[in-house]
Coordinates of C-alpha atoms in Angstrom, one line a residue:
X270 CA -25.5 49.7 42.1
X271 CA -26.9 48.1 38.8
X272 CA -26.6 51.3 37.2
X273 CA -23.2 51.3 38.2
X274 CA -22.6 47.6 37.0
X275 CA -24.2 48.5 33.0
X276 CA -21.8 51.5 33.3
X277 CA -18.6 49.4 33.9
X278 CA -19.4 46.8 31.4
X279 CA -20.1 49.4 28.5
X280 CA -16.8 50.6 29.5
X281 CA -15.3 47.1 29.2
X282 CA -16.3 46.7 26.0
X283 CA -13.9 48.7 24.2
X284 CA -11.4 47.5 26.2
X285 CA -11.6 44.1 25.0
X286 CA -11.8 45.2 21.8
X287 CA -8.5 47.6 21.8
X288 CA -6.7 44.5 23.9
X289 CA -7.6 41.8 21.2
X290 CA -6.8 43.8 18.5
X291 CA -3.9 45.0 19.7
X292 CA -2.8 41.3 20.3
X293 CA -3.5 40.3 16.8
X294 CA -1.7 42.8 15.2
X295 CA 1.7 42.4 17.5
X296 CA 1.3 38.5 16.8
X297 CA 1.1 39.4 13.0
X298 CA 4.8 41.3 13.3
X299 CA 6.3 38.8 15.5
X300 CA 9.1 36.7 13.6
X301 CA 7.5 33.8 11.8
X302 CA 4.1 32.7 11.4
X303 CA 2.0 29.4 12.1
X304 CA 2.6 28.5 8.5
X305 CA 6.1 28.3 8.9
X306 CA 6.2 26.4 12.3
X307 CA 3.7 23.9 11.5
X308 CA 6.1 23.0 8.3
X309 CA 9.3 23.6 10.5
X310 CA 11.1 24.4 6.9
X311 CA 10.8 20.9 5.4
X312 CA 8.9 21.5 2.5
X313 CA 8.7 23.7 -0.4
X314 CA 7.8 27.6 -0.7
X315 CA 4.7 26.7 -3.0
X316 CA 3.8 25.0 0.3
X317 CA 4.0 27.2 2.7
X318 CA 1.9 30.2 0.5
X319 CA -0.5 27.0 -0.2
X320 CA -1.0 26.6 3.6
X321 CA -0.7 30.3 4.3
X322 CA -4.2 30.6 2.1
X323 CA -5.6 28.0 3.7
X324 CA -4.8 29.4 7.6
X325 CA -6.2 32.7 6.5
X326 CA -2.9 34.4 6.8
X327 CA -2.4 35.8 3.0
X328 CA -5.4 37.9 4.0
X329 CA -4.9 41.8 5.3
X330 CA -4.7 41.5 9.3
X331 CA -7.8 43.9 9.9
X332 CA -9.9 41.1 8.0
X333 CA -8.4 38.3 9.8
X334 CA -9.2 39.9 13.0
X335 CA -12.6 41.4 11.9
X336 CA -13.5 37.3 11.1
X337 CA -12.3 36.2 14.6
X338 CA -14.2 39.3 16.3
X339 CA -17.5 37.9 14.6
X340 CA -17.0 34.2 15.5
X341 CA -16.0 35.2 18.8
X342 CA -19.0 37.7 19.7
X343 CA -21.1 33.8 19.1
X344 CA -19.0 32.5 21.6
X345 CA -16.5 30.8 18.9
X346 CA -12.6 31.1 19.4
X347 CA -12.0 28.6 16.9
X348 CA -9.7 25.9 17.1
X349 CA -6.1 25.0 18.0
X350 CA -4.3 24.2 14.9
X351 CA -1.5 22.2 17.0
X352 CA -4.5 19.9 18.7
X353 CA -7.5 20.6 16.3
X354 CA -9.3 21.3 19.9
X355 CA -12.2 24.1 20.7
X356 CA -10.0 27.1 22.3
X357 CA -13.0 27.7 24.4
X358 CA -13.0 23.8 26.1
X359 CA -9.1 23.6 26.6
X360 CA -8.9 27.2 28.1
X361 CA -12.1 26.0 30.4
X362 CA -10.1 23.0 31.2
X363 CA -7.2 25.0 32.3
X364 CA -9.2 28.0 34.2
X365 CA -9.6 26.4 37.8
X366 CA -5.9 25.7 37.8
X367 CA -5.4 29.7 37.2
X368 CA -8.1 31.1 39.4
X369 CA -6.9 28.5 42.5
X370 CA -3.4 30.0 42.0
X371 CA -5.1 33.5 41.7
X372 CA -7.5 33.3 44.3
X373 CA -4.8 31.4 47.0
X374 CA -2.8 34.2 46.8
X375 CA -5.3 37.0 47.1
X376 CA -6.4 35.1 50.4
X377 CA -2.7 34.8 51.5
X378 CA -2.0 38.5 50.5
X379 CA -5.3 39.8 52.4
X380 CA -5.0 37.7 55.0
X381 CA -1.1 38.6 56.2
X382 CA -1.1 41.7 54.2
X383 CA -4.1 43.7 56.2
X384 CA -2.9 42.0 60.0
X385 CA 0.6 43.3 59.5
X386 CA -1.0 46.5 58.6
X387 CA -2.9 46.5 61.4
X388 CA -0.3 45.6 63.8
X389 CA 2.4 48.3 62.6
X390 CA -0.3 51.2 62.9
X391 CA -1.7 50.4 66.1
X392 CA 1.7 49.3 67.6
X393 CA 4.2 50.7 65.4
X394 CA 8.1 50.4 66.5
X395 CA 10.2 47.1 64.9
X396 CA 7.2 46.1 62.7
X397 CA 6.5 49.5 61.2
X398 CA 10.4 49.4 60.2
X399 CA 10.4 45.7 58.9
X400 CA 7.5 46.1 57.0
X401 CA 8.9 49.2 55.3
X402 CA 12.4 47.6 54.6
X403 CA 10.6 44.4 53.5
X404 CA 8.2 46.4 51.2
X405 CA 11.3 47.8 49.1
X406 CA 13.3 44.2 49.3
X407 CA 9.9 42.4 47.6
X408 CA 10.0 45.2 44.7
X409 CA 13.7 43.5 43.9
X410 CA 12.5 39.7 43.4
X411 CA 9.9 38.8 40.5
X412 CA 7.4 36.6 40.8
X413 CA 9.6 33.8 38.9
X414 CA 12.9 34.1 40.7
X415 CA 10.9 33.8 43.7
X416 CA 9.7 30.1 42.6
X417 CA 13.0 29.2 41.2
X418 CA 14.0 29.7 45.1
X419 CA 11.4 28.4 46.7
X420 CA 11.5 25.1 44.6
X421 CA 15.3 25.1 45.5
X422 CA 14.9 25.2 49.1
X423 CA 11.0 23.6 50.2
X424 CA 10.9 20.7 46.8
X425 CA 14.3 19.6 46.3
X426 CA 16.3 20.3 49.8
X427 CA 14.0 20.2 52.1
X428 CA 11.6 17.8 50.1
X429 CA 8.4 19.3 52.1
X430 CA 6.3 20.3 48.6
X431 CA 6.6 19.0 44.9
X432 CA 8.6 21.1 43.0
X433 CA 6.4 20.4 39.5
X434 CA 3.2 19.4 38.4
X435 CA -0.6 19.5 39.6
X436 CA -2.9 17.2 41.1
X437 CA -7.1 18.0 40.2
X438 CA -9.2 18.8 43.4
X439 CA -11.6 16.0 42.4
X440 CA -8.7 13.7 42.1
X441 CA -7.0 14.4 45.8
X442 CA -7.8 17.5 47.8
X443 CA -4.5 16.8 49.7
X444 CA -2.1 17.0 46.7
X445 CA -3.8 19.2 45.1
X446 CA -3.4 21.6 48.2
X447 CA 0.3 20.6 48.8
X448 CA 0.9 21.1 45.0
X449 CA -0.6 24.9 45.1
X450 CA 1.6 26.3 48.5
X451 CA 4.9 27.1 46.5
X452 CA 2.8 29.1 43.4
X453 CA 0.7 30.6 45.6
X454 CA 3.4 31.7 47.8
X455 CA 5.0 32.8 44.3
X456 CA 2.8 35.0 43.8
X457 CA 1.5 36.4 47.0
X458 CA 5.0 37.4 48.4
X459 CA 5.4 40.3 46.0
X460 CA 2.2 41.7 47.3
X461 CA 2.2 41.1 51.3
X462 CA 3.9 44.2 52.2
X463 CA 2.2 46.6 49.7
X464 CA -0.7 45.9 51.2
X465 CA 0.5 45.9 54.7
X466 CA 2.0 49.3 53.9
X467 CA -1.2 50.6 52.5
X468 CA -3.3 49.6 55.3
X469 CA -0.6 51.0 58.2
X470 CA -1.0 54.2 56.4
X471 CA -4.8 54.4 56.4
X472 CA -5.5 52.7 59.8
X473 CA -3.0 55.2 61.0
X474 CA -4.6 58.1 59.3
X475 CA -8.5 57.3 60.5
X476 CA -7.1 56.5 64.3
X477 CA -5.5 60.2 64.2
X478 CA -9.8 61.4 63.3
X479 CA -12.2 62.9 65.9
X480 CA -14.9 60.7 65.5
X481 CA -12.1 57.9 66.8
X482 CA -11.7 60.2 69.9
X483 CA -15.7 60.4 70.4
X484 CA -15.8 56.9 70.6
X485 CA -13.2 56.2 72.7
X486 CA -14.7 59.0 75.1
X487 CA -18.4 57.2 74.8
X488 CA -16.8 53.6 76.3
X489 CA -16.8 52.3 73.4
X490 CA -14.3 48.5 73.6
X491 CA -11.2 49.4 72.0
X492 CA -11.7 46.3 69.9
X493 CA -14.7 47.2 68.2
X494 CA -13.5 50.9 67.6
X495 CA -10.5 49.4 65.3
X496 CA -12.8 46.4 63.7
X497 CA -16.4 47.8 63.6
X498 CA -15.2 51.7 62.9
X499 CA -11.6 52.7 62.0
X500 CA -11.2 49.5 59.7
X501 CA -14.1 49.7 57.4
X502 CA -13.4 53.9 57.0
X503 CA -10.0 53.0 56.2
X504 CA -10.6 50.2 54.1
X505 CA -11.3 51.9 50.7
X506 CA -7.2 52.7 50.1
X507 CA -6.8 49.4 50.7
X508 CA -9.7 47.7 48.5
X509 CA -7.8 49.4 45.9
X510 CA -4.9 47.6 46.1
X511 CA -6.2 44.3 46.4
X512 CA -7.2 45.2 43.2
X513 CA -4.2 46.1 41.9
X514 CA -2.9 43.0 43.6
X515 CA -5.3 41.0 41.9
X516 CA -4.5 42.1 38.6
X517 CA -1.0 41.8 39.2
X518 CA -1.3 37.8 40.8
X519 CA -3.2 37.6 37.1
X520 CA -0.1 38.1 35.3
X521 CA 2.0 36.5 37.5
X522 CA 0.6 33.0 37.1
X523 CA 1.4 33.3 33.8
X524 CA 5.4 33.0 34.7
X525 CA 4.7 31.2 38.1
X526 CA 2.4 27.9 35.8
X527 CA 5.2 28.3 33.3
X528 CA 8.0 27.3 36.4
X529 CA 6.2 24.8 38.3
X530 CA 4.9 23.2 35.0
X531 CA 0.9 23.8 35.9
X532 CA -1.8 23.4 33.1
X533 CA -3.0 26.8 33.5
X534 CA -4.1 29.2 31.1
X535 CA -1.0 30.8 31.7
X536 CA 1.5 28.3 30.6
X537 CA -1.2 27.4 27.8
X538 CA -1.3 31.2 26.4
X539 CA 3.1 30.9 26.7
X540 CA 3.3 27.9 24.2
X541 CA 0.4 29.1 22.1
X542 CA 2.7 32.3 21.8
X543 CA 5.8 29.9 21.1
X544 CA 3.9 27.8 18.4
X545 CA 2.5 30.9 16.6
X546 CA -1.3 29.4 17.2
X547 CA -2.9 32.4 16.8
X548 CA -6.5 31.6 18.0
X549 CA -5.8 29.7 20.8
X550 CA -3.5 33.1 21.9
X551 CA -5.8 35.2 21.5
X552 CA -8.3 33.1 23.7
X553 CA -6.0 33.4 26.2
X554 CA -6.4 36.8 26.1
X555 CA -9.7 37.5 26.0
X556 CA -10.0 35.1 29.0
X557 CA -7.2 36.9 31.2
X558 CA -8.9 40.4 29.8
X559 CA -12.1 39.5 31.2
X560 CA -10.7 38.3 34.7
X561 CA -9.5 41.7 35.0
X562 CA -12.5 43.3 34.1
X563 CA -14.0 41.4 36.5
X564 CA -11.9 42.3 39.5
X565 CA -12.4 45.9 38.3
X566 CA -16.0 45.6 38.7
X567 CA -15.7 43.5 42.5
X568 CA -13.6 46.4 43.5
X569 CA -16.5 49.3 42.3
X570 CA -18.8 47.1 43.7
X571 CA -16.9 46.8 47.1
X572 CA -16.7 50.4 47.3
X573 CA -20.7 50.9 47.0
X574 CA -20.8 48.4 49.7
X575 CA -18.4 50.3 51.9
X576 CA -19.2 53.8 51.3
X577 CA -22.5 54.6 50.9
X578 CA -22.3 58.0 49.2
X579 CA -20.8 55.9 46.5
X580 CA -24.1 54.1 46.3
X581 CA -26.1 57.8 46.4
X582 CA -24.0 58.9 43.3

């Protein structure tokens, strides 16, 4: 399993490298620059070339991103030139915001996702058919429109959630909890039936096996057949999607923070992208790249833990 972990992060590492870079040179071609929208046109061209020396800008893009590259390997993304603030401490001011939103719904998609499954492959009929039919409906909706319902309906006619803004943890448990059901809910209702889908199909799969049959014939309680046996054999499909799932809820909060006005990273990387602030965007995606890197890894991992001949190779 280690050897497994050193192999996935010297995989990683070019990765980040080919994301970053690929980040700074779109944001070079983009319309305007941070010159320009820090003088919002009221001053003179001498100016704005004086300013785009200064920023770094009048250099060739490779060498602008080669400096950032070496200031970041030390753990330096510079500085936001809106707020004169360390990137690194207001993205870490802004990453439990992002991972609650990402982690509630991963708990809510698992968690409804992997019963419903469950309960269409070993019962099948009307829930085999809704979650099919529900499974292409979610596909429609994005992540966003989603909220703007959601906020329409539970905040401002039903008045049962806030529609905007975010309460700290440390502040009020309660509100913060209350405050996180509509993103979360965002986010996670996308994924629910893809992973109840993928989990009828492989529960349905193992119970068809003969080694479900043997047990059944050795007395074994129905019960811990399907949790103890035909679960964890059927489980590696589905570990898969979570992932996917994960990655997916990763970009989605980006939108989702953006509509119910949350300081996340996401709605931090959106106006750094509006205001041109280049460091502070590509902060953002380092941070975001590395999140996903990391559910890439949980997932290898969880399949060592499952299957062991993934652990023997």
């Amino acid at each position: 399993m280690f050897r497994l972990v050193l192999n996935r992060i010297a995989v990683s590492a070019p990765l980040i490298l080919i994301v970053t870079l690929l980040t700074f040179v779109l944001n070079s071609f983009a319309p305007g620059d941070l010159a320009a929208t820090i003088l919002q046109g009221e001053t003179s061209i001498a100016r704005y070339d004086e300013l785009r020396a200064e920023l770094g800008l009048d250099k060739p893009v490779l060498e602008q991103y080669g400096h950032w590259l070496i200031n970041a390997v030390q753990g330096d993304l510079g500085k936001s030139h809106f707020t004169g603030e360390s990137v690194v401490q207001m993205l870490n001011d802004r990453f439990f915001v992002s991972l609650s939103i990402i982690l509630g719904s991963l708990l809510v998609c698992v968690a409804i996702g992997v019963s419903l499954g469950l309960i269409s492959a070993l019962r099948g009929g009307f829930i085999g058919r809704a979650v099919d039919v529900i499974s292409i409906v979610a596909l429609i909706f994005p992540s966003f429109w989603v909220a703007l319902v959601l906020i329409s309906v539970f905040a401002v006619w039903l008045q049962w959630f806030p529609a905007v803004g975010y309460t700290p943890f440390s502040q009020n448990p309660w509100a913060w909890f209350v405050g996180l059901v509509l993103p979360v809910i965002s986010v996670a209702l996308h994924s629910i039936t893809t992973i109840a889908k993928q989990t009828r199909d492989s529960m349905g799969e193992v119970m068809r096996r003969d080694f479900i049959r043997a047990l059944r014939a050795s007395g074994l309680p129905e019960r811990r057949i399907i949790l103890r046996h035909a679960l964890r054999n059927a489980s590696l499909p589905v570990v898969t999607v979570i992932g996917l799932v994960t990655v997916s809820a990763i970009s989605g909060t980006v939108f989702v923070e953006h509509v119910f006005v949350l300081p996340g990273m996401g709605s931090l990387a959106v106006e750094a992208a509006l205001n041109s602030d280049v460091a502070l965007l590509q902060g953002a995606t380092l941070y975001f790249t590395l999140l996903t890197i990391t559910v890439n890894l949980l997932v290898d991992l969880s399949y060592g833990w499952l299957n062991p001949k993934v652990r023997l190779q």
